[in-house]
Short mmCIF file of C-alpha atoms in Angstrom, two decimals:
data_model
loop_
_atom_site.label_atom_id
_atom_site.label_comp_id
_atom_site.label_asym_id
_atom_site.label_seq_id
_atom_site.Cartn_x
_atom_site.Cartn_y
_atom_site.Cartn_z
CA MET A 1 -0.19 0.35 0.03
CA SER A 2 1.29 3.55 -0.93
CA ARG A 3 1.79 5.54 1.88
CA ILE A 4 1.26 9.42 0.03
CA ILE A 5 2.52 12.05 2.44
CA GLY A 6 2.41 16.08 2.27
CA SER A 7 2.54 19.12 4.33
CA LYS A 8 -0.93 20.23 5.47
CA PRO A 9 -2.21 23.08 4.27
CA ALA A 10 -0.92 26.37 6.48
CA THR A 11 -3.98 28.72 7.62
CA SER A 12 -4.36 32.27 8.65
CA GLY A 13 -5.33 35.20 8.28
CA ILE A 14 -5.09 36.93 4.98
CA SER A 15 -5.98 39.48 3.08
CA ARG A 16 -8.06 40.09 0.38
CA ARG A 17 -5.45 41.30 -2.13
CA GLN A 18 -3.44 37.87 -1.27
CA PHE A 19 -3.74 34.88 -3.59
CA ILE A 20 -4.83 31.71 -1.66
CA ALA A 21 -3.54 28.92 -3.27
CA THR A 22 -6.17 26.02 -2.67
CA SER A 23 -4.86 23.05 -1.03
CA VAL A 24 -5.69 19.19 -1.68
CA ALA A 25 -4.12 15.78 -1.34
CA GLY A 26 -1.09 14.98 -4.52
CA GLY A 27 -0.58 18.76 -5.40
CA ALA A 28 -0.98 20.89 -2.45
CA ALA A 29 -0.51 24.41 -2.78
CA LEU A 30 0.87 25.81 0.73
CA ALA A 31 1.81 28.62 3.08
CA PHE A 32 5.51 29.68 4.33
CA GLY A 33 6.19 32.39 5.76
CA GLY A 34 2.98 34.48 4.94
CA LYS A 35 3.52 33.64 1.47
CA ALA A 36 1.30 31.43 -1.01
CA PHE A 37 2.61 29.12 -3.12
CA ALA A 38 0.26 30.38 -5.99
CA GLN A 39 -0.47 27.21 -8.44
CA ALA A 40 0.02 23.73 -8.62
CA ALA A 41 3.24 24.29 -10.14
CA ASP A 42 5.62 25.42 -7.23
CA ALA A 43 5.23 21.71 -5.65
CA LEU A 44 7.44 19.40 -6.62
CA LYS A 45 6.61 14.87 -6.47
CA VAL A 46 9.73 13.01 -5.38
CA GLY A 47 8.81 9.10 -6.05
CA PHE A 48 10.72 6.68 -3.25
CA VAL A 49 10.48 2.86 -4.49
CA SER A 50 11.85 0.44 -2.30
CA PRO A 51 11.36 -3.53 -0.79
CA ARG A 52 9.69 -3.16 2.71
CA THR A 53 7.89 -6.61 2.53
CA GLY A 54 8.40 -10.11 0.78
CA PRO A 55 12.00 -11.69 1.00
CA LEU A 56 14.48 -8.20 0.08
CA ALA A 57 12.40 -6.19 3.36
CA GLY A 58 15.88 -6.13 5.30
CA PHE A 59 16.73 -3.12 2.44
CA GLY A 60 13.65 -1.84 3.47
CA GLU A 61 13.47 -1.97 6.52
CA THR A 62 14.96 1.50 7.58
CA ASP A 63 13.63 3.46 4.79
CA GLY A 64 10.23 4.35 6.67
CA TYR A 65 12.79 6.37 9.39
CA VAL A 66 14.91 7.51 6.85
CA LEU A 67 11.78 9.55 4.66
CA ASP A 68 10.71 10.56 8.22
CA LEU A 69 13.67 12.37 8.75
CA ALA A 70 13.35 13.84 4.42
CA ARG A 71 9.81 15.23 5.15
CA LYS A 72 10.73 17.09 8.75
CA ALA A 73 13.82 18.47 6.67
CA LEU A 74 11.23 18.96 3.98
CA ALA A 75 8.68 20.42 5.74
CA ASN A 76 9.27 24.05 5.57
CA GLY A 77 9.63 23.46 1.40
CA ILE A 78 12.98 24.39 -0.02
CA GLU A 79 13.90 26.93 -2.43
CA LEU A 80 15.41 25.81 -6.17
CA GLY A 81 16.52 28.13 -8.21
CA GLY A 82 15.06 31.58 -6.12
CA ARG A 83 11.92 29.60 -5.58
CA LYS A 84 10.26 27.58 -2.59
CA TYR A 85 8.28 24.41 -3.86
CA SER A 86 6.49 21.98 -1.38
CA VAL A 87 7.00 18.79 -1.51
CA GLU A 88 5.66 15.24 -1.63
CA ILE A 89 7.47 12.17 -1.50
CA ILE A 90 5.44 9.39 -2.38
CA ASP A 91 6.92 6.08 -1.22
CA GLN A 92 5.66 1.93 -2.06
CA ASP A 93 5.96 -0.78 -1.01
CA THR A 94 7.45 -3.47 -4.01
CA GLN A 95 6.96 -6.02 -1.77
CA SER A 96 10.41 -7.64 -3.12
CA ASP A 97 8.62 -8.47 -6.46
CA PRO A 98 9.60 -6.96 -9.99
CA SER A 99 6.86 -6.99 -11.97
CA ARG A 100 5.37 -4.70 -8.61
CA ALA A 101 7.56 -2.47 -8.78
CA GLY A 102 7.49 -1.39 -13.25
CA GLN A 103 3.73 -1.41 -12.13
CA LEU A 104 4.32 0.99 -9.48
CA ALA A 105 6.75 3.08 -11.03
CA LYS A 106 4.06 3.56 -14.02
CA ASP A 107 1.61 4.70 -11.60
CA LEU A 108 3.56 7.46 -9.86
CA ILE A 109 4.97 8.38 -13.47
CA ASN A 110 1.48 8.56 -15.74
CA ASN A 111 -0.86 8.63 -12.29
CA GLN A 112 0.74 11.25 -9.11
CA ALA A 113 3.16 12.71 -12.26
CA ILE A 114 6.04 12.34 -10.43
CA ASP A 115 8.40 15.04 -11.11
CA LEU A 116 11.60 12.78 -10.25
CA MET A 117 12.14 9.24 -9.74
CA LEU A 118 14.42 7.87 -6.67
CA ALA A 119 14.30 3.82 -6.17
CA VAL A 120 16.91 1.79 -4.10
CA SER A 121 18.00 -1.75 -3.33
CA THR A 122 18.77 -4.53 -5.83
CA PRO A 123 18.22 -5.68 -9.79
CA GLU A 124 14.28 -6.47 -8.43
CA VAL A 125 14.09 -3.28 -7.49
CA ILE A 126 15.54 -1.06 -9.72
CA ASN A 127 16.01 -2.16 -13.07
CA PRO A 128 12.14 -2.15 -13.67
CA VAL A 129 11.66 1.18 -12.26
CA ALA A 130 14.68 2.41 -14.39
CA ASP A 131 13.15 0.88 -16.88
CA ALA A 132 9.24 2.24 -16.47
CA CYS A 133 11.08 6.15 -15.95
CA GLU A 134 13.56 5.95 -19.15
CA ALA A 135 10.35 4.49 -21.54
CA ALA A 136 8.23 7.67 -19.83
CA GLY A 137 11.06 10.33 -19.73
CA VAL A 138 11.28 10.69 -16.75
CA PRO A 139 14.35 11.17 -14.31
CA CYS A 140 15.11 9.04 -12.13
CA LEU A 141 18.60 8.07 -9.61
CA SER A 142 18.66 4.84 -7.85
CA THR A 143 21.37 2.98 -5.51
CA VAL A 144 22.26 -0.33 -3.87
CA MET A 145 22.96 -2.48 -6.44
CA PRO A 146 26.25 -3.83 -8.55
CA TRP A 147 26.11 -0.47 -11.49
CA GLU A 148 27.63 -3.49 -14.05
CA ALA A 149 24.08 -5.05 -13.20
CA TRP A 150 22.12 -2.15 -13.93
CA TYR A 151 23.81 -1.01 -16.93
CA PHE A 152 24.77 -3.71 -18.76
CA GLY A 153 21.78 -6.01 -17.20
CA ARG A 154 19.55 -3.04 -18.93
CA GLY A 155 20.70 -2.92 -22.20
CA ALA A 156 24.01 -1.00 -22.61
CA LYS A 157 26.81 -3.16 -24.25
CA PRO A 158 30.62 -2.55 -23.74
CA GLY A 159 32.47 0.33 -25.00
CA ALA A 160 29.04 1.76 -26.75
CA PRO A 161 26.87 4.81 -26.03
CA SER A 162 24.96 5.34 -23.10
CA PRO A 163 21.64 4.12 -24.18
CA PHE A 164 20.53 5.64 -21.35
CA LYS A 165 19.13 9.59 -21.33
CA TRP A 166 16.98 10.32 -17.78
CA THR A 167 18.94 7.03 -15.39
CA TYR A 168 21.18 7.69 -13.15
CA HIS A 169 23.13 5.42 -10.96
CA PHE A 170 25.51 5.69 -8.47
CA GLY A 171 27.41 3.21 -5.72
CA PHE A 172 29.54 0.27 -5.12
CA GLY A 173 30.57 -1.93 -8.47
CA VAL A 174 32.54 -4.69 -9.20
CA GLU A 175 35.56 -2.98 -9.13
CA GLU A 176 35.08 -1.93 -5.41
CA PHE A 177 33.83 -5.75 -4.82
CA PHE A 178 37.13 -7.06 -5.98
CA LYS A 179 39.66 -4.48 -4.22
CA ALA A 180 37.56 -4.95 -1.04
CA TYR A 181 37.82 -8.51 -0.76
CA ILE A 182 41.11 -8.59 -1.90
CA SER A 183 42.10 -6.55 0.73
CA GLN A 184 40.58 -8.81 2.89
CA TRP A 185 41.01 -11.92 1.82
CA ASN A 186 44.79 -11.23 2.33
CA LEU A 187 44.53 -11.11 6.17
CA ILE A 188 43.71 -13.93 6.73
CA GLU A 189 46.28 -17.43 5.51
CA THR A 190 44.12 -19.62 3.17
CA ASN A 191 44.54 -21.89 0.24
CA LYS A 192 42.97 -19.11 -2.51
CA LYS A 193 40.31 -21.94 -2.85
CA VAL A 194 36.71 -19.40 -3.83
CA GLY A 195 33.82 -21.91 -2.83
CA VAL A 196 30.95 -19.12 -4.98
CA MET A 197 27.64 -19.18 -4.99
CA TYR A 198 26.83 -17.23 -8.05
CA PRO A 199 22.94 -16.67 -8.83
CA ASN A 200 20.61 -17.03 -12.36
CA ASP A 201 19.59 -13.45 -11.54
CA ALA A 202 20.91 -9.62 -12.37
CA ASP A 203 23.83 -9.43 -9.57
CA GLY A 204 24.91 -12.98 -10.17
CA ASN A 205 25.53 -12.93 -13.75
CA ALA A 206 27.01 -10.08 -13.52
CA ILE A 207 28.90 -10.98 -10.74
CA ARG A 208 30.43 -14.19 -12.46
CA ALA A 209 31.06 -12.62 -15.74
CA HIS A 210 32.68 -9.29 -14.67
CA LEU A 211 34.08 -10.30 -10.82
CA ALA A 212 35.38 -13.79 -10.80
CA PRO A 213 37.74 -13.38 -13.47
CA LEU A 214 39.53 -10.62 -11.47
CA LEU A 215 39.80 -13.11 -8.32
CA ALA A 216 40.86 -15.80 -10.34
CA LYS A 217 44.38 -13.40 -11.64
CA GLN A 218 45.15 -12.68 -8.06
CA GLY A 219 45.69 -16.24 -7.56
CA PHE A 220 42.55 -17.24 -6.55
CA THR A 221 41.47 -20.38 -7.44
CA ILE A 222 36.77 -20.07 -8.29
CA VAL A 223 35.16 -23.12 -8.04
CA ASP A 224 31.51 -22.64 -9.41
CA PRO A 225 29.34 -24.75 -9.35
CA GLY A 226 27.14 -23.17 -12.01
CA ALA A 227 24.37 -20.71 -11.87
CA TYR A 228 21.68 -21.81 -9.20
CA GLU A 229 17.89 -20.62 -9.83
CA THR A 230 16.62 -18.64 -6.63
CA GLY A 231 14.42 -21.05 -4.27
CA THR A 232 16.34 -23.45 -4.81
CA THR A 233 15.93 -26.04 -1.84
CA ASP A 234 18.99 -28.39 -1.42
CA TYR A 235 22.07 -27.54 -2.41
CA SER A 236 23.83 -31.25 -1.44
CA SER A 237 25.92 -30.91 -4.87
CA GLN A 238 27.54 -27.79 -4.66
CA ILE A 239 28.63 -28.74 -0.68
CA ALA A 240 29.72 -31.96 -1.89
CA LEU A 241 31.29 -29.95 -5.41
CA PHE A 242 33.11 -27.05 -2.20
CA LYS A 243 34.68 -30.21 -0.07
CA GLN A 244 36.23 -31.87 -2.67
CA GLU A 245 38.04 -29.00 -3.71
CA GLY A 246 38.64 -28.22 -0.08
CA VAL A 247 37.81 -24.94 -0.36
CA GLU A 248 38.42 -22.36 2.48
CA ILE A 249 36.80 -19.01 0.60
CA PHE A 250 32.89 -19.08 0.85
CA ASN A 251 31.72 -16.33 -1.28
CA SER A 252 28.02 -15.41 -2.70
CA PHE A 253 25.44 -13.25 -3.85
CA PRO A 254 21.87 -14.61 -2.19
CA ILE A 255 18.67 -13.81 -1.10
CA PRO A 256 18.02 -14.76 2.85
CA PRO A 257 15.99 -17.66 2.21
CA ASP A 258 18.33 -19.58 -0.29
CA PHE A 259 21.62 -18.69 2.11
CA ALA A 260 19.98 -19.44 4.85
CA ALA A 261 18.78 -23.24 3.48
CA PHE A 262 22.51 -23.08 1.98
CA TRP A 263 24.77 -23.07 5.04
CA ARG A 264 22.51 -25.00 7.31
CA GLN A 265 23.04 -27.73 4.92
CA ALA A 266 27.01 -26.87 4.36
CA ALA A 267 26.94 -26.76 8.51
CA GLN A 268 24.95 -30.35 8.30
CA GLN A 269 26.83 -31.85 6.08
CA GLY A 270 30.59 -30.96 7.48
CA LEU A 271 31.30 -27.49 4.66
CA THR A 272 31.48 -24.85 7.03
CA LYS A 273 34.95 -27.32 9.50
CA GLN A 274 37.16 -26.31 6.33
CA ILE A 275 35.77 -22.54 5.96
CA LYS A 276 37.82 -19.98 7.22
CA ILE A 277 36.61 -17.13 5.50
CA ALA A 278 32.48 -16.87 5.03
CA GLN A 279 32.05 -13.27 2.31
CA VAL A 280 27.99 -12.98 1.84
CA ALA A 281 26.82 -10.62 0.16
CA LYS A 282 23.54 -8.96 -0.39
CA THR A 283 22.36 -11.80 3.00
CA GLY A 284 25.05 -10.77 5.02
CA LEU A 285 24.06 -6.77 5.25
CA PHE A 286 21.44 -7.11 8.28
CA PRO A 287 21.87 -8.12 11.54
CA SER A 288 17.98 -9.41 11.32
CA ASP A 289 19.39 -12.06 8.57
CA ILE A 290 22.81 -13.25 10.58
CA GLU A 291 21.00 -13.37 13.17
CA ALA A 292 17.69 -16.01 12.30
CA LEU A 293 21.50 -18.36 11.60
CA GLY A 294 22.14 -18.25 15.23
CA ASP A 295 25.66 -19.36 16.03
CA LEU A 296 26.46 -20.04 12.46
CA GLY A 297 25.96 -16.27 11.62
CA MET A 298 29.04 -15.50 13.87
CA LYS A 299 32.04 -13.96 12.01
CA ILE A 300 30.27 -14.19 8.95
CA SER A 301 32.48 -11.47 6.69
CA SER A 302 30.07 -8.85 5.57
CA ALA A 303 30.33 -5.50 2.81
CA ALA A 304 29.75 -2.53 3.85
CA TYR A 305 27.65 0.42 0.78
CA TRP A 306 27.33 2.61 4.08
CA HIS A 307 28.62 2.04 7.85
CA LYS A 308 27.66 4.58 11.08
CA ALA A 309 31.64 5.40 10.82
CA PHE A 310 31.33 6.83 7.68
CA PRO A 311 32.55 10.36 8.29
CA TYR A 312 29.55 11.74 6.08
CA LYS A 313 26.98 14.39 7.50
CA SER A 314 23.75 14.31 4.91
CA PRO A 315 23.17 16.98 3.48
CA LEU A 316 18.98 17.12 3.31
CA THR A 317 19.12 16.50 7.18
CA GLY A 318 22.28 17.61 8.64
CA VAL A 319 22.65 13.95 10.64
CA SER A 320 26.33 11.79 10.76
CA GLY A 321 26.30 8.76 10.32
CA THR A 322 26.42 8.36 13.81
CA GLU A 323 23.87 10.06 14.86
CA LEU A 324 21.72 8.64 12.19
CA ALA A 325 22.25 5.53 13.59
CA ASP A 326 21.50 5.80 17.22
CA GLY A 327 18.23 7.90 16.16
CA TYR A 328 16.84 4.51 14.44
CA GLU A 329 17.50 2.36 17.48
CA ALA A 330 16.55 4.97 19.43
CA THR A 331 13.12 5.17 17.73
CA SER A 332 12.55 1.35 16.35
CA GLY A 333 14.21 -0.10 19.67
CA LYS A 334 15.68 -2.20 16.52
CA GLN A 335 19.70 -2.04 16.06
CA TRP A 336 20.74 -0.16 13.42
CA THR A 337 21.18 -1.19 9.78
CA GLN A 338 23.74 0.37 6.50
CA GLN A 339 20.97 0.80 4.62
CA LEU A 340 20.43 3.90 7.02
CA GLY A 341 22.71 5.63 5.22
CA ALA A 342 22.14 4.68 1.74
CA SER A 343 19.07 5.32 1.41
CA MET A 344 19.20 8.62 3.14
CA SER A 345 22.18 9.26 -0.20
CA LEU A 346 19.55 8.79 -1.79
CA LEU A 347 17.66 12.06 -0.39
CA ASP A 348 20.12 13.35 -0.54
CA ALA A 349 22.27 13.45 -3.89
CA GLY A 350 18.48 13.52 -5.80
CA PHE A 351 17.53 17.19 -4.10
CA GLU A 352 20.74 18.14 -4.36
CA ALA A 353 20.32 17.40 -8.50
CA LEU A 354 16.80 19.37 -7.71
CA LYS A 355 18.78 22.26 -6.05
CA ALA A 356 21.44 22.21 -9.01
CA SER A 357 18.71 21.82 -12.12
CA SER A 358 17.64 24.88 -14.01
CA ASN A 359 14.53 24.40 -13.41
CA ALA A 360 13.20 21.65 -11.03
CA LYS A 361 9.96 21.25 -12.69
CA ASP A 362 11.40 20.90 -16.29
CA LYS A 363 12.41 16.80 -16.22
CA ALA A 364 14.99 17.82 -18.88
CA ALA A 365 16.84 20.10 -16.91
CA VAL A 366 17.04 17.66 -13.55
CA ALA A 367 18.33 15.08 -15.19
CA LYS A 368 20.85 17.05 -17.42
CA ALA A 369 21.87 18.05 -13.32
CA LEU A 370 22.41 14.19 -12.47
CA SER A 371 24.40 14.05 -15.18
CA THR A 372 27.17 16.45 -13.73
CA LEU A 373 25.76 16.34 -10.62
CA LYS A 374 29.41 15.51 -7.79
CA THR A 375 27.99 16.30 -4.35
CA GLU A 376 29.02 14.80 -1.21
CA THR A 377 26.27 12.94 0.78
CA MET A 378 25.58 10.07 3.28
CA ILE A 379 27.52 7.69 1.73
CA GLY A 380 30.98 10.06 0.54
CA LYS A 381 31.34 11.55 -2.77
CA VAL A 382 28.57 11.16 -5.74
CA ASP A 383 30.50 12.60 -8.83
CA PHE A 384 28.65 11.70 -12.56
CA THR A 385 31.18 12.99 -14.17
CA SER A 386 33.87 10.86 -13.64
CA GLY A 387 32.31 7.55 -13.81
CA PRO A 388 33.90 4.59 -15.36
CA VAL A 389 31.22 4.57 -18.26
CA PRO A 390 28.37 7.44 -18.93
CA ASN A 391 25.08 7.15 -15.79
CA VAL A 392 27.21 6.35 -13.46
CA SER A 393 28.72 7.01 -10.61
CA PRO A 394 31.22 4.30 -8.55
CA GLY A 395 31.27 4.30 -4.76
CA PRO A 396 32.82 2.62 -1.84
CA ILE A 397 32.18 -1.23 -0.32
CA ILE A 398 34.10 -1.76 2.95
CA GLY A 399 34.94 -5.05 4.37
CA THR A 400 33.06 -5.63 7.58
CA GLN A 401 32.72 -8.64 9.62
CA TRP A 402 29.86 -10.05 12.27
CA VAL A 403 31.12 -10.32 15.89
CA ALA A 404 29.59 -11.41 19.68
CA ALA A 405 29.13 -8.22 20.62
CA LYS A 406 30.66 -6.70 24.14
CA ASP A 407 28.74 -7.88 27.52
CA GLY A 408 26.14 -4.83 27.60
CA SER A 409 25.20 -4.03 24.76
CA LYS A 410 21.29 -3.70 23.40
CA PHE A 411 21.60 -6.39 20.39
CA PRO A 412 23.80 -10.12 20.19
CA LEU A 413 26.24 -8.99 17.28
CA ASP A 414 27.78 -6.37 16.59
CA TYR A 415 28.98 -4.74 12.95
CA VAL A 416 32.75 -3.98 12.88
CA VAL A 417 34.77 -2.46 9.93
CA THR A 418 37.55 -4.95 8.73
CA GLU A 419 39.03 -2.58 5.85
CA ASN A 420 38.76 0.36 3.82
CA ALA A 421 40.34 -0.39 0.46
CA THR A 422 37.99 1.34 -1.24
CA ASP A 423 37.66 4.31 0.77
CA PRO A 424 40.64 5.06 3.56
CA LYS A 425 38.33 8.02 5.42
CA VAL A 426 36.29 5.34 6.75
CA PRO A 427 37.81 3.88 10.28
CA VAL A 428 38.90 0.16 10.40
CA GLU A 429 37.56 -0.59 13.68
CA ALA A 430 38.73 -4.30 14.36
CA LYS A 431 41.11 -7.53 13.15
CA LEU A 432 39.31 -9.88 11.16
CA GLN A 433 39.09 -13.35 12.28
CA PRO A 434 38.71 -16.30 11.05
CA TYR A 435 35.21 -18.06 10.70
CA ASN A 436 36.92 -21.45 11.69
CA GLY A 437 39.76 -21.70 13.78
#
């Protein structure tokens, strides 16, 4: 169910000589400091699409809190190019369904008449939303998926001009994973045999095609049993291969139910006893997914596209990483997650693009502003002027690990930074511990 939230109209004794705009839901004309918006053109609508429920719900769990902070920061409107606008953020839950994501995007575009689309977390959300925006000529900004899965997964070709005019993506890619993994995996002595479980989806296919060859060039032996289908329940053949080959590093990009099934079977069949580094992306991001594994989740390595240790502030809300994490924990009673900073950075960058545009109500002007956007957000630098390909700004991915929290902690796990190759400004907090040993 969508949540459509705008500002409430202010009422006061305004003289007849002043023009009073009537406020309506979805396109309110609002009064700020005695000045009234004369028409609906003074209102900006921003769509925000993420997975709040379903198998990918961990990615959307904190979005309500982040959106509340953004709405409070925008409650009195925003001044762009000398003109004041009210702002309405219309957030939608894809329920982790790619088809629903595309349908929601079309509704936001055609029925809600949004001025800017923001999409966050995984190809299952972002790619169908971006495709809808590209087809309709609506500027779209996204983050939290490998940019290769966004760019090449949507039809762009290596070395060819970008086919995208309206859609832009920032954040980590294969190069960042490569740097982080090499840095992380060299912290512990292993035989350099890596068992990989890459799913048959946009993430898995991009990682197999682009990351695995780079790792092999660095002396790691990649043991790949082939792509598996989402929803697989029996992983005996993969486990048998990994045991036979003696792999000591495990790497995967699974959704939570798939990894939970695999890892429990891996423990039952003796594979986990030989693993020194369990490097899990996607599922290894959030405390709830790790806690669900019980003791098997302890010392799993992960990677963070944001951590509360990041030394950056949100330009939209003014909060620091620690303030964002602590505020979420105090409000929700739940442990902070890296998605807080990522979703905040998407709002940061989106509104910086609106500020940089010559006309925030002109979709072509906003798209142009995105193409040249260079700013600093909660995750750090966003720069579309120097990306690896057009329409893309790379971002960091930082090596991390789940460890037992210290006595007195409100939560059972702590999420510590173990390496910082892709952003040395992020402080390393702890030494990587072997999964077994």
